[in-house]
Short mmCIF file of C-alpha atoms in Angstrom, two decimals:
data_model
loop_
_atom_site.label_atom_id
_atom_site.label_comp_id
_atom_site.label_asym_id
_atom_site.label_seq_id
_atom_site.Cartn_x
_atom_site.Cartn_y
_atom_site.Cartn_z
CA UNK A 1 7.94 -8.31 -3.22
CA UNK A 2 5.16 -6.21 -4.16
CA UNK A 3 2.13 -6.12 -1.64
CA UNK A 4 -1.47 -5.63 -3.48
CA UNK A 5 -3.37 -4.16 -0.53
CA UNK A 6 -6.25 -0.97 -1.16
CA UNK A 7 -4.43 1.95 -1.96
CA UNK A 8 -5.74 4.22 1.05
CA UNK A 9 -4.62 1.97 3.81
CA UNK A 10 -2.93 3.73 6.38
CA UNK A 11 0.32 1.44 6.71
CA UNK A 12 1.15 2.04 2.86
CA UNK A 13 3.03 5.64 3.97
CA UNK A 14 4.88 3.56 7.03
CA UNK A 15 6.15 1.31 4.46
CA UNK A 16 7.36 2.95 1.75
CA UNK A 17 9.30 5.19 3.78
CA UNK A 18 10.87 2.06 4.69
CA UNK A 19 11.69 1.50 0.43
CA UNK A 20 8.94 -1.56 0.96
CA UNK A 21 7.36 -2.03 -2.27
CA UNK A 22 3.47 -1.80 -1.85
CA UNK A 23 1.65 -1.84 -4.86
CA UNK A 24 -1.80 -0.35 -5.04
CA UNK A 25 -5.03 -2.66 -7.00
CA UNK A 26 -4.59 -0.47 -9.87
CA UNK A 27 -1.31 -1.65 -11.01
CA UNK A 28 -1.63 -5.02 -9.52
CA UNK A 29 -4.30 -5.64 -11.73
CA UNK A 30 -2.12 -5.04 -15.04
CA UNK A 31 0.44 -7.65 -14.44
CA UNK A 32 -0.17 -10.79 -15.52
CA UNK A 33 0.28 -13.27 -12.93
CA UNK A 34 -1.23 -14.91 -10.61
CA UNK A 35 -0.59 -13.11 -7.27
CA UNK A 36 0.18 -15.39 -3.55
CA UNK A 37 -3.55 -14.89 -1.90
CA UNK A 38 -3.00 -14.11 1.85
CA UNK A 39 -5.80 -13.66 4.49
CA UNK A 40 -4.73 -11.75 7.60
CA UNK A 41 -7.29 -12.43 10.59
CA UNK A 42 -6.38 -9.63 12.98
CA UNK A 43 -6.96 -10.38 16.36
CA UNK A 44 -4.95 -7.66 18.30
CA UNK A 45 -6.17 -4.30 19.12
CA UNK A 46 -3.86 -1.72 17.91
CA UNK A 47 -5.06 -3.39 14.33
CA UNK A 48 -3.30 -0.61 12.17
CA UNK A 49 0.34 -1.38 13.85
CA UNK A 50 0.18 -5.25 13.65
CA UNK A 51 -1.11 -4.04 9.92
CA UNK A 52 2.44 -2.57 8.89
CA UNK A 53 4.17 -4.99 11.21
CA UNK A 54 3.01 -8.04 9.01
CA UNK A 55 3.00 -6.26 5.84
CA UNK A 56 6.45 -4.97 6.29
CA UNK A 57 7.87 -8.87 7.01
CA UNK A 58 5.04 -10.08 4.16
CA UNK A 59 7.11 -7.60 1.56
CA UNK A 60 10.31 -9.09 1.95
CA UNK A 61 10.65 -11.83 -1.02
CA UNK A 62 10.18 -11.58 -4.60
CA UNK A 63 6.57 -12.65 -4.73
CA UNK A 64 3.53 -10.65 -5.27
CA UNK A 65 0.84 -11.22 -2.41
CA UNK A 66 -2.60 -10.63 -2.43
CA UNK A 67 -3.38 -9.21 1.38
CA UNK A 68 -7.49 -9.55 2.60
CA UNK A 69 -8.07 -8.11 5.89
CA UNK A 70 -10.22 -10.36 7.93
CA UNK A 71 -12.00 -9.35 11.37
CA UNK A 72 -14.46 -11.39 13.95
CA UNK A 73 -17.82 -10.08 13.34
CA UNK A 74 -18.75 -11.42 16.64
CA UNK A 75 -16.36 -9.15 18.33
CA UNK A 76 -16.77 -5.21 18.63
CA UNK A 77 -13.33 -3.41 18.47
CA UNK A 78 -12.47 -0.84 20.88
CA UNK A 79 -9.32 0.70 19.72
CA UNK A 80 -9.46 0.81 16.25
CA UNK A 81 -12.37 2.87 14.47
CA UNK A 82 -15.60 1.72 13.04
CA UNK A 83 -14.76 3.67 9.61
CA UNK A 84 -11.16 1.49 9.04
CA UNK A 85 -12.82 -1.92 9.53
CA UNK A 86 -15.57 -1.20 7.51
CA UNK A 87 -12.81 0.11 4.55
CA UNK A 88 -9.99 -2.36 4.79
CA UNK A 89 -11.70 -5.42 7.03
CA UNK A 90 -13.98 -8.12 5.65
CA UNK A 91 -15.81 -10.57 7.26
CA UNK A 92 -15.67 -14.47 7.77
CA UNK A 93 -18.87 -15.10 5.92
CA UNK A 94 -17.71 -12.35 2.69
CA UNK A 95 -14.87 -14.94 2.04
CA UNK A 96 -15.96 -17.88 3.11
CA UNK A 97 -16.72 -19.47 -0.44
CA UNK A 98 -12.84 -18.16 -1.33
CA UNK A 99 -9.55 -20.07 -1.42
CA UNK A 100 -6.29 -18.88 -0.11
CA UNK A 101 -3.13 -19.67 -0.47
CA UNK A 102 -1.94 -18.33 3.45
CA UNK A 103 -3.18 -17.32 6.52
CA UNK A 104 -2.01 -15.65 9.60
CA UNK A 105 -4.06 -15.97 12.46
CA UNK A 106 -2.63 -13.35 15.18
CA UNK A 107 -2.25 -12.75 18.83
CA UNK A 108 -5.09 -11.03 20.74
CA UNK A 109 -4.66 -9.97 24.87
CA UNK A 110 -7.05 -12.84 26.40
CA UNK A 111 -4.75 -15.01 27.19
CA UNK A 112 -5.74 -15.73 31.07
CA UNK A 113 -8.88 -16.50 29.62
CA UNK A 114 -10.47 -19.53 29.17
CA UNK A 115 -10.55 -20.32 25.34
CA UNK A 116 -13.91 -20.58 25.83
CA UNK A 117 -14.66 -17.78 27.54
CA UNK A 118 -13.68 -15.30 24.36
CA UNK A 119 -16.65 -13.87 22.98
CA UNK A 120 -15.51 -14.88 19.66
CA UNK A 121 -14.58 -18.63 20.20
CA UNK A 122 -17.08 -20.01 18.27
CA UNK A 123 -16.45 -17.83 14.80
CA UNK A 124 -12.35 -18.56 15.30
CA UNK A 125 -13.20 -22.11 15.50
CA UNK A 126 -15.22 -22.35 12.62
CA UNK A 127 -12.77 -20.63 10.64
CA UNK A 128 -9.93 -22.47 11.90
CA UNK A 129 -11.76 -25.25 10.66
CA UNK A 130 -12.44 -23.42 7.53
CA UNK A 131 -8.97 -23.03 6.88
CA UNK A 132 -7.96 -26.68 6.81
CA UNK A 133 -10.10 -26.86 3.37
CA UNK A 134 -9.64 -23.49 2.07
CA UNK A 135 -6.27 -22.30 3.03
CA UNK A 136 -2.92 -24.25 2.03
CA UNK A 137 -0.72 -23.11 4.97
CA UNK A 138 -1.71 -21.07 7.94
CA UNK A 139 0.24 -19.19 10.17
CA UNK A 140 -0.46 -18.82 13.70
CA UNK A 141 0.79 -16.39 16.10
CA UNK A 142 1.33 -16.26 20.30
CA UNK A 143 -2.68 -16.81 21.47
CA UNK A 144 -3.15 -17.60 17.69
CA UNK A 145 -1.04 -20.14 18.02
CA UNK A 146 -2.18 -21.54 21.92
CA UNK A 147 -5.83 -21.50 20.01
CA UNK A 148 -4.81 -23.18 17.07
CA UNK A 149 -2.99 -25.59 18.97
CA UNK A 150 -5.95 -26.14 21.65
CA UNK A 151 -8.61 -26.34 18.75
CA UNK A 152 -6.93 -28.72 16.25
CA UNK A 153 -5.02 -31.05 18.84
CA UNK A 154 -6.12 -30.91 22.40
CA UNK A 155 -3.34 -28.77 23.97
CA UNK A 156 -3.90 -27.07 26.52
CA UNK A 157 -1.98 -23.83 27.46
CA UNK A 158 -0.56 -22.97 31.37
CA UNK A 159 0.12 -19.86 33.20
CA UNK A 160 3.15 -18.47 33.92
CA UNK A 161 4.12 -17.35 37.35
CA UNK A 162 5.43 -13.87 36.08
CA UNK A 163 4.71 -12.70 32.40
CA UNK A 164 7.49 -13.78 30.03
CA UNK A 165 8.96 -10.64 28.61
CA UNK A 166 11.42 -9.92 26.34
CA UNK A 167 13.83 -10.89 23.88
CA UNK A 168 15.11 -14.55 24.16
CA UNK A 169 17.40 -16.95 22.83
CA UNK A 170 16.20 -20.34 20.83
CA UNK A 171 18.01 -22.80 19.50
CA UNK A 172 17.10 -24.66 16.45
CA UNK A 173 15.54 -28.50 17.41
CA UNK A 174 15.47 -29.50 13.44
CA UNK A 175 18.15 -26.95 11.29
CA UNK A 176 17.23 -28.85 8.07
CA UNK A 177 13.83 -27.34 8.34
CA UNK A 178 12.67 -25.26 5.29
CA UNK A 179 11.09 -22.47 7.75
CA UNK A 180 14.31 -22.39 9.32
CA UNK A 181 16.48 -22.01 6.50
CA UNK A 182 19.00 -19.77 6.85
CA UNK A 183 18.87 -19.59 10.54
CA UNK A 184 21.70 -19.21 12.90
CA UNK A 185 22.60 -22.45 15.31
CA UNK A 186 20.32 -19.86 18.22
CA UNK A 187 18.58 -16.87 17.43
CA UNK A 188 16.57 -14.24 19.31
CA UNK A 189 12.52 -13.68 18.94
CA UNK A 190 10.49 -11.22 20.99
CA UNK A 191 7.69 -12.73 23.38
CA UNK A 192 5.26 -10.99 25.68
CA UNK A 193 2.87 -13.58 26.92
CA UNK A 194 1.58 -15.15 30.48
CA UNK A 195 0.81 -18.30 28.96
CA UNK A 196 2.68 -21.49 27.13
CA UNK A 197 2.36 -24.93 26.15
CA UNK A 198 3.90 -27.78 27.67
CA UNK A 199 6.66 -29.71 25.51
CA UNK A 200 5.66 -32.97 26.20
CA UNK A 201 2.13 -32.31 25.16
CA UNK A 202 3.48 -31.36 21.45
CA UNK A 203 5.43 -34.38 21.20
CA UNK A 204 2.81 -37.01 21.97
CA UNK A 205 0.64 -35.31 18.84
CA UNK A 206 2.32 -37.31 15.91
CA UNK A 207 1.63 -34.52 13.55
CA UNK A 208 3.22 -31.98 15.18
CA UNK A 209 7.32 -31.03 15.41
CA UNK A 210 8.95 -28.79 17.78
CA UNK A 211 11.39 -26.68 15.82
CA UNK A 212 12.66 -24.21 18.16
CA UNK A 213 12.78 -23.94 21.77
CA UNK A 214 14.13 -21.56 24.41
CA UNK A 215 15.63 -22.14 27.67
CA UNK A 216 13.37 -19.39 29.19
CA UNK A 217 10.68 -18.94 26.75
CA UNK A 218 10.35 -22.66 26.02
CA UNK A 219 8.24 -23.91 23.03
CA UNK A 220 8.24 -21.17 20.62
CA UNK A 221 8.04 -22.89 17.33
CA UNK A 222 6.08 -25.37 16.22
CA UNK A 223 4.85 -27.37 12.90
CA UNK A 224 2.34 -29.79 11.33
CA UNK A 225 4.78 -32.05 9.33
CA UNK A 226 3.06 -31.57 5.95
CA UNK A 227 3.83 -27.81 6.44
CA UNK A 228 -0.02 -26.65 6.57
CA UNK A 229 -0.28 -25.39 10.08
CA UNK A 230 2.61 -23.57 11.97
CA UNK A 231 2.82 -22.62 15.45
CA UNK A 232 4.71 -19.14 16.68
CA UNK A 233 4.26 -18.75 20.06
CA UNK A 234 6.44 -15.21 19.95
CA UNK A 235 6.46 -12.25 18.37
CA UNK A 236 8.66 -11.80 15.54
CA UNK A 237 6.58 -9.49 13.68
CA UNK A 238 7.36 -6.85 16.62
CA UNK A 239 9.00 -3.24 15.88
CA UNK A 240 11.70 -1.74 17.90
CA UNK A 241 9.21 -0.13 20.62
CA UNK A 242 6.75 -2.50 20.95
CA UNK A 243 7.99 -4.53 23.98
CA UNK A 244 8.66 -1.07 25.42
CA UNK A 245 4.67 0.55 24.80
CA UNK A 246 3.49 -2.76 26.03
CA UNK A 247 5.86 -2.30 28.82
CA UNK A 248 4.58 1.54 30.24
CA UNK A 249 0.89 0.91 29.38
CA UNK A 250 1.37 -2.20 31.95
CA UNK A 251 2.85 0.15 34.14
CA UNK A 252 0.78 2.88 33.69
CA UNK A 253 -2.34 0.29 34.84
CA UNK A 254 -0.80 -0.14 38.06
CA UNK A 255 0.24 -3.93 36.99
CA UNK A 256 3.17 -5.62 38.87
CA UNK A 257 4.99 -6.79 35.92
CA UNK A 258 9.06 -6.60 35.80
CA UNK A 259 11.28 -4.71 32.65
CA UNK A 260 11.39 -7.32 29.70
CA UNK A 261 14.43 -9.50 29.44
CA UNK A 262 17.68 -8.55 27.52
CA UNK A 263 15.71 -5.72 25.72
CA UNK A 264 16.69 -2.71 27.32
CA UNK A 265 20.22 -1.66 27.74
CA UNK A 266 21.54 -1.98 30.71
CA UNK A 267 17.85 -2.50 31.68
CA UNK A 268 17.27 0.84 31.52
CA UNK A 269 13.81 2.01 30.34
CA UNK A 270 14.87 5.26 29.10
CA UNK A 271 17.40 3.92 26.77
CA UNK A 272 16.34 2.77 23.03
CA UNK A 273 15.88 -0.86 22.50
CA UNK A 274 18.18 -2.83 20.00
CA UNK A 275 16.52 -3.93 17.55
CA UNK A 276 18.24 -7.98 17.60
CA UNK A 277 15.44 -10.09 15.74
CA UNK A 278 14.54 -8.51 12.19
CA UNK A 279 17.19 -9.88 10.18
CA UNK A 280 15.26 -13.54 11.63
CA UNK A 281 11.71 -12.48 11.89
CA UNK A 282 12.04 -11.65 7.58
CA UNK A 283 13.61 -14.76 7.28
CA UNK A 284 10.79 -16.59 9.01
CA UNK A 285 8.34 -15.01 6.64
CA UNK A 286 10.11 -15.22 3.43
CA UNK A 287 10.85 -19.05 4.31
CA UNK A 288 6.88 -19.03 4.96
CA UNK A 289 5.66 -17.78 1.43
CA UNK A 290 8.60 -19.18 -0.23
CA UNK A 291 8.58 -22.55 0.83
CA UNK A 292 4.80 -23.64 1.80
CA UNK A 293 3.09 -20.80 0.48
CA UNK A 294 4.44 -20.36 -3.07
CA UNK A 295 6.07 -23.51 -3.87
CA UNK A 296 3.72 -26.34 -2.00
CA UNK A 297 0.10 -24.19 -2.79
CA UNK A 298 -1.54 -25.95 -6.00
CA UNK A 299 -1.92 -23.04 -9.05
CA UNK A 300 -5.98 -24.16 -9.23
CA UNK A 301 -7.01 -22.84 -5.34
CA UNK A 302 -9.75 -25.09 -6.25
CA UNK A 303 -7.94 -28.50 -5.63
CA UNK A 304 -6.87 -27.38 -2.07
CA UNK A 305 -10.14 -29.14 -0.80
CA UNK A 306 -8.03 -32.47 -2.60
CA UNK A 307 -5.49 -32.15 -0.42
CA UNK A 308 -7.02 -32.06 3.15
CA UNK A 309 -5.31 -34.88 5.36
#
């Protein structure tokens, strides 16, 4: 699939190195279709890596998607410069009059936080709530997903004793799922988190299905049943080296944190990671735009206020 993003962004060179096809607004603009609309509100810091990350699982279907850039404006970056967001990012009140056709709210590094406590609470709720008129199906990722799942329906996240780590098996709870298509009976998906949700809390929201769990990592995926809201409380947008970064900078801070789980070999810190979950983190996506994005999203973004349950 060919991405439409602004043809200076930094991730463009990542990808097509990879042979992704990225496709700058010039050409974009000569075809004659109407392009999948896809907001991206960025919450981690290291916003030009989760960038390619997305955009790299984003490019893997036949579709052509239409990628905005959205950041808190209540919330000052420190790690990525003042010059890229004001380039590439918008903000919540330059698109709030706009319909979309996705979103992907991600994970930001406040989980032992109270939700309240984030200095951008209030604009994430109101555009959580936003999305529920203006955005078909939105996709929410580790504390993206605790928010999302606190905001709209009550639950409440927990702390872990030790930070979960690693690469994990899941098996699937529903394997006639549309997200899941494709899946293996288990599969593996990256988490680095110190905070979950508790099954039992999901399953007394009638809206809401668990479809995959892990022994060790627990809830991990989770779905409104009309397909408009879904849940991933991993990381399957994660490169190679990510665990392993996250890994030494925890070190580095003096934090007592243990290697991540079956990522490693031989958990060995020197050795390169395998990389175990791409083949299912593209799937994921591509069953995303395909199947609820594409397929589900009316042509006229202007009925999508019609549709609100």
């Amino acid at each position: 699939m060919p991405i439409k993003v602004q043809s200076n962004l930094p991730a463009i060179k990542i990808l097509e190195s990879e042979n992704i096809f990225v496709m700058p607004e010039e050409r974009a603009m000569a075809q004659d279709i109407r392009p999948l609309k896809i907001v991206i509100l960025n919450l981690m810091p290291t916003k030009i890596v989760t960038e390619t990350q997305l955009l790299r699982l984003l490019g893997n279907s036949p579709l052509q998607v239409d990628i905005e850039l959205l950041q808190m404006a209540t919330h000052k970056s420190k790690n990525t410069s003042r010059r890229h967001l004001t380039t590439f990012y918008k903000t919540f009140d330059e698109i709030r009059d706009q319909r979309f056709d996705g979103m992907i709210i991600t994970g930001a590094p406040v989980e032992l936080m109270d939700f309240e406590e984030v200095d951008y609470w209030d604009e994430l709720c109101e555009i959580m709530d936003w999305s529920r008129t203006n955005v078909y199906s939105t996709m929410h990722i580790c504390w993206g997903a605790q928010a999302g799942l606190y905001y709209h329906y009550g639950v409440r996240k927990f702390e872990f004793i030790e930070k979960l780590s690693g690469v994990f098996e899941h098996r699937i709870l529903n394997p006639l799922h549309p997200l899941l298509r494709g899946f293996d009976e288990t599969f593996r998906l990256p988490h680095s988190r110190y905070t979950g949700v508790v099954e039992s809390d999901i399953l007394k929201r009638p809206n809401l299905e668990i479809l995959a769990a892990g022994k060790k990592a627990g809830v991990s995926i989770v779905g409104r049943k009309n397909g408009r809201e879904f849940y991933i409380l991993g990381h399957a947008e994660y490169d190679r080296d990510t665990l392993a970064e996250e890994y030494s900078r925890d070190i580095n801070k003096g934090l007592d944190v243990h290697i991540p789980d079956n990522y490693f070999p031989d958990d060995d810190p020197s050795k390169t990671p395998k990389l175990v979950w791409r083949s299912y983190a593209s799937l994921l996506f591509s069953n995303w735009l395909n199947y609820y994005v594409y397929q589900q999203t009316p042509y006229d973004l202007e009925d999508l206020k019609k549709l609100y349950e």
